[in-house]
Amino acid sequence: MIRRLAFQIRVLVVALLAVLPVCSIAVAQVIELEPITPAPDSGSQVLPVLPAQRGHDVPSVPEAAPATAELLAPLRPLQMNAAVDGVARLRGEEDVIRFSLLVPEEATRQPALFRLLYRTGIDALPERSFIQVSLNGTDIARISADSFDSFAAEEIELPAGLLVAGQNIVTVHAVHTHRVFCGPEATFALWSEVDIRRSGVVLPSSGFPTSSEGFLAALAAQAALGRSVTVSSQEGGPESLRPLSDVFGQIVRFLGGLPPVFDAQSYWRIAEQPELARIVILPETAPARQGPQFVRGGDGAVVLLLDRGATSADLLAEFDTGSVSPTASHSPAVVPGQPAALGALGWDGIDLSGRYALRAVPFRLPEDWLLLASQKARIDLDYSFAPDVPQGALLVVKVNDQAVRLLPLDRGDGSALPTLPVKFEARLLRPGENRIAFETIIPSSRPDSACPEHEGPFAQIAATTVLNVPESPRMLLPSIASAFANIGPDDVQLSESGERLLPAALSPLIKGAFAQQPQDSPPARLMIGTVADIELLLGSPLSEAAPLLEQALLGRAQGEAAGQEGAPAQPTPRDVQWIRLPDVSGALDRVRAQLAGLAGLDAPTAAAWLQGKSAEAVILQPDPADPDKILFLMRPSLEPVRAAVALSHVLQGASAARGQIALLTPEGEWQGWENPDRPLMLLEPMRFETIRPVLGNYATHRPLRFVAIFLGLTLLSASVAILILLMTRRD
Amino acid sequence: MNRREALHGMAALAGGLFAGQSVAHASTPALMPAWRAWAQQYIEYSGRVVDTLQLGASHSESQGYGLLLAASMGDRVRFDAIDGWTQRNLAIRDDALLAWRWLPNQRVHVPDINNASDGDLFYAWALLRASRRFDDGALAHRAARIVEDLVGTCCAERPDRPGQLLLLPAEKGFSGPGRVVFNASYVMPLAMRELAAATGNARLAQAATDSLSLMAEIARNGPVPDWVDVSTRGVTPPREFEHKVGYEALRVPLFLIWSSLADHPAARQARALHAGTDGRGTVFAAAGGARLQSSHDPGYRAISALLECSGTADWGAAIPPFSTSQPYYPATLHLFAMLAQMEALPRCVPL
């Protein structure tokens, strides 16, 4: 009743307002009456009332371009571990970082604009600090490093023809001089940074084309912006990614660098920002199509259309027709027994400028190369140094981070030096990834003022410098690293718990990390799992360590929880009771330690080594006798990209992962444990010329056993001799 | 018999009326994130659906659209909120129809109690769908009352074809002796047919059929514009409106596709209008089809993409991902396009 009354009042009010033309409120609210005009013809009459305000018209204003109108092909670091957070840092007085820049063909047809966003630490002297940028080997800009507060944008016009379709290499070379101090220590305060997400080539308005190279360029741009790559499907769940993880691995292989994160979504998802590239898996009921297809999405993204049963081979065939090649990540190979000049390893010579400089030359030895004894390797060093190098200057030659020679740079004429043979223990080298490095330390006579300008580098290593690595018999000491050399993308699989608990984006990322491995390697397997898969260690030599591994993966370690964070775990010597000697003097202690070391008894057991440790992930080689089966167990909370980057470090020769257990610390570093009982394997028949190195390896690896065997043989020989003597001698 | 008993009785009647009919549409969980985002952006806590671009107004149409989406998504809480606000603020007529607009910041929020037939149609359709989704016969009965009053007030004979029925835009203001104003986007064939089938209202079914015939007739000469006059002389440009294919007519092909009528001449004309463009056109000249206005709002792109896909045998349509960074109207059409794709064109999944 009340409602009806209210309604009647409202109607009355409206009617009153309608009949009061002087009332301005009424003009605003009442329906507009069309003026009654004569009908144009007798068949059509004017309507008495028309609500003209109906409709959805919006004012016709000049159309605003969306905020993301400018498309940029951004820089992508070639190294997986550079600029994970979108900022690449160049350190010291001189540093160089190389980036990949994927651009579609359309961007190369006309002059283009390259943009670099950079900033420099306040300690740099702007007058003598600069950033040199080159594109495909051509210098394109020298920028004064004078932006200290925030990132500054430098725009560089690129002439037509300099950019190539597909992959381009951008080299950013920073040179810094400290504004206050001079000397090796001062160099560590110098840095410049590049915001890689906002640096790159501004693309024409047509954007990324719908082609394989357009797709890869758009994908690279999206990944460089730190955005995940949508993979949409009917279900939209993470499980939709798994059947196609090989395909994603192939994409990552072509992209190179830090892999993108693939994000499973439904077709009907929300996206507040337009995407640049994505992958769409068509419904199961869709008819099969002739391979992958590239189309334009509704938001302008380049869309890779895939059938549910698409294979990596289909995609490979499609990508191979484009101008983008897989990014090579392996270091150049050195063949043992054959001299390898730096020039052949890709170096035109090495300039060592600045008060502290470190330049590394990575190279790769065969996985079955092994010399553990006293053999020597040699670097025939062709080097020179400037005549005005200050007193106390040094050149340090390093092999796998161990100094093997210190060369003074302040004596005599350094401009014309004879070749210097630098011999070092070949056992410092290892199968797989290695590096030799040259480090200069140049003190200053006036350390409390800016360094005087110096023309040219302080020291130079010539491209004629030769590395000589001796040959070895084909032998193998099983390790995670040697197994990794045989793992390809097809060898990566998830355990049952991994399928359930780990992010679906993980598998494609890890396959991508292994995508550049040789395809013809021996069979190997990398199983990705969680702590639940610790049970796979039962019956293996690592079974005793299983509870501690579980503890390391499940949370903070006991030591940390008890406030002992950072305290190194004390290795517990293995059972050395049998050589317990009276602890009467330091000399005896030393003898005892040397004996234990010789026998290999000072190495901690896996359980002892694991005491108090915690890990984000762990790599295990459970059984050295079956070395190609590797487990990678991780916490579900570990970000997939971090896991992939950490594994790529192992592929690149992280030394700590050369044993049977490698722990990934919360800081992203690997810590490793080697099983002292792992077998030494000879992979070829014994030959006369290899007897010595083979015996040398055995003697070094198992000295006690080696001595025992020969002692046994000696005793046996003596016994036989005595027996013969007794049987044959007649008085 | 008190009010509650009467309601129960009506519910039982409605239950009998719609007994044996299956739920029309399967659950659409994949669209839930988009629906939640839409609801969060455009529905006030009270249940008022706000069209910011139109003076922050609420229309029976926007309430009907919101109610239909809530019913289709199975979101009973929001369904009740929208329905409650609508009943309190727009259900102020003597019949079961709704006043067409509610204006905020006005002393009198509803200055005009005229209705809008598309708002009523969608409202009734939403109630019907909800009655099936929520197994609530009372809602079906309310839908039947709206249909009865809608047909009674807004169905008129074509002046040039006696015996044929058209759905007028409203009870008042769109018809006179020998002439009616017709808006093709007020005709939602699927809604009219489902409601006609459920209620047994033959006049609504006939209005759907005859309106489609009129649209086919208009489409013989070009795309269907926002408004036309239909008089004893036939179909002519509207006297009171601009003669253009604009924001109103955008809905015509969408509703046709949703009604599984993608081959209707009006849909074919719309397809031709958008063919070869970037899909952003929103207003075109009725004569010649020149583009007068365009928009970056993805909702409009969604319609043109669905339209394009409906004319091919291809799988996948360039429907952009849903976004709330657009006004109410394109966002709503965006959701409608996705719902229509799911229900009527499953092969045109968004790419």
PDB file of N, CA and C in Angstrom, chain A residues 538-578:
ATOM      1  N   LEU A 538      66.426 -45.169  -1.663  1.00  0.00           N
ATOM      2  CA  LEU A 538      66.549 -46.399  -0.878  1.00  0.00           C
ATOM      3  C   LEU A 538      67.316 -47.438  -1.676  1.00  0.00           C
ATOM      4  N   GLY A 539      68.292 -48.035  -1.020  1.00  0.00           N
ATOM      5  CA  GLY A 539      69.102 -49.057  -1.688  1.00  0.00           C
ATOM      6  C   GLY A 539      70.280 -48.488  -2.447  1.00  0.00           C
ATOM      7  N   SER A 540      70.360 -47.198  -2.553  1.00  0.00           N
ATOM      8  CA  SER A 540      71.488 -46.583  -3.267  1.00  0.00           C
ATOM      9  C   SER A 540      72.561 -46.199  -2.259  1.00  0.00           C
ATOM     10  N   PRO A 541      73.763 -45.894  -2.736  1.00  0.00           N
ATOM     11  CA  PRO A 541      74.803 -45.466  -1.781  1.00  0.00           C
ATOM     12  C   PRO A 541      74.430 -44.226  -0.991  1.00  0.00           C
ATOM     13  N   LEU A 542      73.428 -43.490  -1.424  1.00  0.00           N
ATOM     14  CA  LEU A 542      73.037 -42.274  -0.711  1.00  0.00           C
ATOM     15  C   LEU A 542      71.895 -42.507   0.275  1.00  0.00           C
ATOM     16  N   SER A 543      71.493 -43.784   0.445  1.00  0.00           N
ATOM     17  CA  SER A 543      70.286 -44.028   1.255  1.00  0.00           C
ATOM     18  C   SER A 543      70.469 -43.538   2.695  1.00  0.00           C
ATOM     19  N   GLU A 544      71.696 -43.657   3.230  1.00  0.00           N
ATOM     20  CA  GLU A 544      71.900 -43.210   4.613  1.00  0.00           C
ATOM     21  C   GLU A 544      71.708 -41.699   4.761  1.00  0.00           C
ATOM     22  N   ALA A 545      71.908 -40.998   3.661  1.00  0.00           N
ATOM     23  CA  ALA A 545      71.788 -39.534   3.722  1.00  0.00           C
ATOM     24  C   ALA A 545      70.359 -39.060   3.473  1.00  0.00           C
ATOM     25  N   ALA A 546      69.460 -39.997   3.167  1.00  0.00           N
ATOM     26  CA  ALA A 546      68.100 -39.615   2.775  1.00  0.00           C
ATOM     27  C   ALA A 546      67.397 -38.755   3.830  1.00  0.00           C
ATOM     28  N   PRO A 547      67.438 -39.139   5.124  1.00  0.00           N
ATOM     29  CA  PRO A 547      66.728 -38.306   6.119  1.00  0.00           C
ATOM     30  C   PRO A 547      67.250 -36.872   6.172  1.00  0.00           C
ATOM     31  N   LEU A 548      68.572 -36.722   6.027  1.00  0.00           N
ATOM     32  CA  LEU A 548      69.131 -35.365   6.078  1.00  0.00           C
ATOM     33  C   LEU A 548      68.805 -34.569   4.816  1.00  0.00           C
ATOM     34  N   LEU A 549      68.739 -35.262   3.691  1.00  0.00           N
ATOM     35  CA  LEU A 549      68.328 -34.576   2.466  1.00  0.00           C
ATOM     36  C   LEU A 549      66.883 -34.097   2.602  1.00  0.00           C
ATOM     37  N   GLU A 550      66.070 -34.964   3.182  1.00  0.00           N
ATOM     38  CA  GLU A 550      64.666 -34.610   3.394  1.00  0.00           C
ATOM     39  C   GLU A 550      64.568 -33.382   4.290  1.00  0.00           C
ATOM     40  N   GLN A 551      65.386 -33.404   5.333  1.00  0.00           N
ATOM     41  CA  GLN A 551      65.380 -32.282   6.271  1.00  0.00           C
ATOM     42  C   GLN A 551      65.858 -31.000   5.586  1.00  0.00           C
ATOM     43  N   ALA A 552      66.876 -31.130   4.756  1.00  0.00           N
ATOM     44  CA  ALA A 552      67.416 -29.953   4.061  1.00  0.00           C
ATOM     45  C   ALA A 552      66.367 -29.322   3.148  1.00  0.00           C
ATOM     46  N   LEU A 553      65.535 -30.173   2.541  1.00  0.00           N
ATOM     47  CA  LEU A 553      64.540 -29.658   1.592  1.00  0.00           C
ATOM     48  C   LEU A 553      63.252 -29.199   2.259  1.00  0.00           C
ATOM     49  N   LEU A 554      63.048 -29.667   3.492  1.00  0.00           N
ATOM     50  CA  LEU A 554      61.750 -29.380   4.109  1.00  0.00           C
ATOM     51  C   LEU A 554      61.700 -28.098   4.913  1.00  0.00           C
ATOM     52  N   GLY A 555      62.828 -27.507   5.181  1.00  0.00           N
ATOM     53  CA  GLY A 555      62.742 -26.278   5.948  1.00  0.00           C
ATOM     54  C   GLY A 555      64.094 -25.832   6.389  1.00  0.00           C
ATOM     55  N   ARG A 556      64.088 -24.897   7.332  1.00  0.00           N
ATOM     56  CA  ARG A 556      65.344 -24.393   7.840  1.00  0.00           C
ATOM     57  C   ARG A 556      66.072 -25.511   8.570  1.00  0.00           C
ATOM     58  N   ALA A 557      67.332 -25.533   8.359  1.00  0.00           N
ATOM     59  CA  ALA A 557      68.122 -26.596   8.977  1.00  0.00           C
ATOM     60  C   ALA A 557      68.195 -26.409  10.484  1.00  0.00           C
ATOM     61  N   GLN A 558      68.507 -27.480  11.174  1.00  0.00           N
ATOM     62  CA  GLN A 558      68.552 -27.420  12.640  1.00  0.00           C
ATOM     63  C   GLN A 558      69.532 -26.360  13.116  1.00  0.00           C
ATOM     64  N   GLY A 559      70.680 -26.315  12.484  1.00  0.00           N
ATOM     65  CA  GLY A 559      71.710 -25.356  12.883  1.00  0.00           C
ATOM     66  C   GLY A 559      71.202 -23.937  12.759  1.00  0.00           C
ATOM     67  N   GLU A 560      70.493 -23.648  11.649  1.00  0.00           N
ATOM     68  CA  GLU A 560      69.971 -22.298  11.432  1.00  0.00           C
ATOM     69  C   GLU A 560      68.903 -21.986  12.474  1.00  0.00           C
ATOM     70  N   ALA A 561      68.040 -22.988  12.697  1.00  0.00           N
ATOM     71  CA  ALA A 561      66.952 -22.766  13.639  1.00  0.00           C
ATOM     72  C   ALA A 561      67.500 -22.467  15.026  1.00  0.00           C
ATOM     73  N   ALA A 562      68.627 -23.030  15.329  1.00  0.00           N
ATOM     74  CA  ALA A 562      69.206 -22.813  16.647  1.00  0.00           C
ATOM     75  C   ALA A 562      70.077 -21.568  16.678  1.00  0.00           C
ATOM     76  N   GLY A 563      69.981 -20.763  15.674  1.00  0.00           N
ATOM     77  CA  GLY A 563      70.717 -19.519  15.661  1.00  0.00           C
ATOM     78  C   GLY A 563      72.160 -19.670  15.219  1.00  0.00           C
ATOM     79  N   GLN A 564      72.460 -20.741  14.511  1.00  0.00           N
ATOM     80  CA  GLN A 564      73.833 -20.950  14.051  1.00  0.00           C
ATOM     81  C   GLN A 564      73.951 -20.672  12.559  1.00  0.00           C
ATOM     82  N   GLU A 565      73.100 -19.792  12.093  1.00  0.00           N
ATOM     83  CA  GLU A 565      73.085 -19.524  10.660  1.00  0.00           C
ATOM     84  C   GLU A 565      74.462 -19.050  10.192  1.00  0.00           C
ATOM     85  N   GLY A 566      74.883 -19.603   9.111  1.00  0.00           N
ATOM     86  CA  GLY A 566      76.151 -19.193   8.541  1.00  0.00           C
ATOM     87  C   GLY A 566      77.340 -19.965   9.061  1.00  0.00           C
ATOM     88  N   ALA A 567      77.162 -20.693  10.145  1.00  0.00           N
ATOM     89  CA  ALA A 567      78.284 -21.474  10.652  1.00  0.00           C
ATOM     90  C   ALA A 567      78.538 -22.653   9.725  1.00  0.00           C
ATOM     91  N   PRO A 568      79.740 -22.801   9.237  1.00  0.00           N
ATOM     92  CA  PRO A 568      79.987 -23.904   8.314  1.00  0.00           C
ATOM     93  C   PRO A 568      79.858 -25.237   9.030  1.00  0.00           C
ATOM     94  N   ALA A 569      79.332 -26.191   8.309  1.00  0.00           N
ATOM     95  CA  ALA A 569      79.187 -27.512   8.889  1.00  0.00           C
ATOM     96  C   ALA A 569      80.563 -28.124   9.089  1.00  0.00           C
ATOM     97  N   GLN A 570      80.722 -28.753  10.218  1.00  0.00           N
ATOM     98  CA  GLN A 570      82.019 -29.373  10.488  1.00  0.00           C
ATOM     99  C   GLN A 570      82.030 -30.771   9.903  1.00  0.00           C
ATOM    100  N   PRO A 571      82.896 -31.005   8.943  1.00  0.00           N
ATOM    101  CA  PRO A 571      82.942 -32.354   8.388  1.00  0.00           C
ATOM    102  C   PRO A 571      83.425 -33.344   9.435  1.00  0.00           C
ATOM    103  N   THR A 572      82.726 -34.432   9.475  1.00  0.00           N
ATOM    104  CA  THR A 572      83.120 -35.480  10.410  1.00  0.00           C
ATOM    105  C   THR A 572      83.975 -36.484   9.651  1.00  0.00           C
ATOM    106  N   PRO A 573      85.199 -36.654  10.055  1.00  0.00           N
ATOM    107  CA  PRO A 573      86.026 -37.630   9.341  1.00  0.00           C
ATOM    108  C   PRO A 573      85.384 -39.002   9.379  1.00  0.00           C
ATOM    109  N   ARG A 574      85.632 -39.722   8.330  1.00  0.00           N
ATOM    110  CA  ARG A 574      85.106 -41.076   8.345  1.00  0.00           C
ATOM    111  C   ARG A 574      85.833 -41.885   9.406  1.00  0.00           C
ATOM    112  N   ASP A 575      85.517 -43.101   9.487  1.00  0.00           N
ATOM    113  CA  ASP A 575      86.061 -43.911  10.571  1.00  0.00           C
ATOM    114  C   ASP A 575      87.586 -43.972  10.481  1.00  0.00           C
ATOM    115  N   VAL A 576      88.225 -43.285  11.372  1.00  0.00           N
ATOM    116  CA  VAL A 576      89.694 -43.313  11.370  1.00  0.00           C
ATOM    117  C   VAL A 576      90.224 -43.937  12.654  1.00  0.00           C
ATOM    118  N   GLN A 577      89.331 -44.685  13.320  1.00  0.00           N
ATOM    119  CA  GLN A 577      89.739 -45.281  14.608  1.00  0.00           C
ATOM    120  C   GLN A 577      90.959 -46.184  14.443  1.00  0.00           C
ATOM    121  N   TRP A 578      90.990 -46.839  13.312  1.00  0.00           N
ATOM    122  CA  TRP A 578      92.050 -47.837  13.178  1.00  0.00           C
ATOM    123  C   TRP A 578      93.440 -47.217  13.045  1.00  0.00           C
TER     124      TRP A 578
END
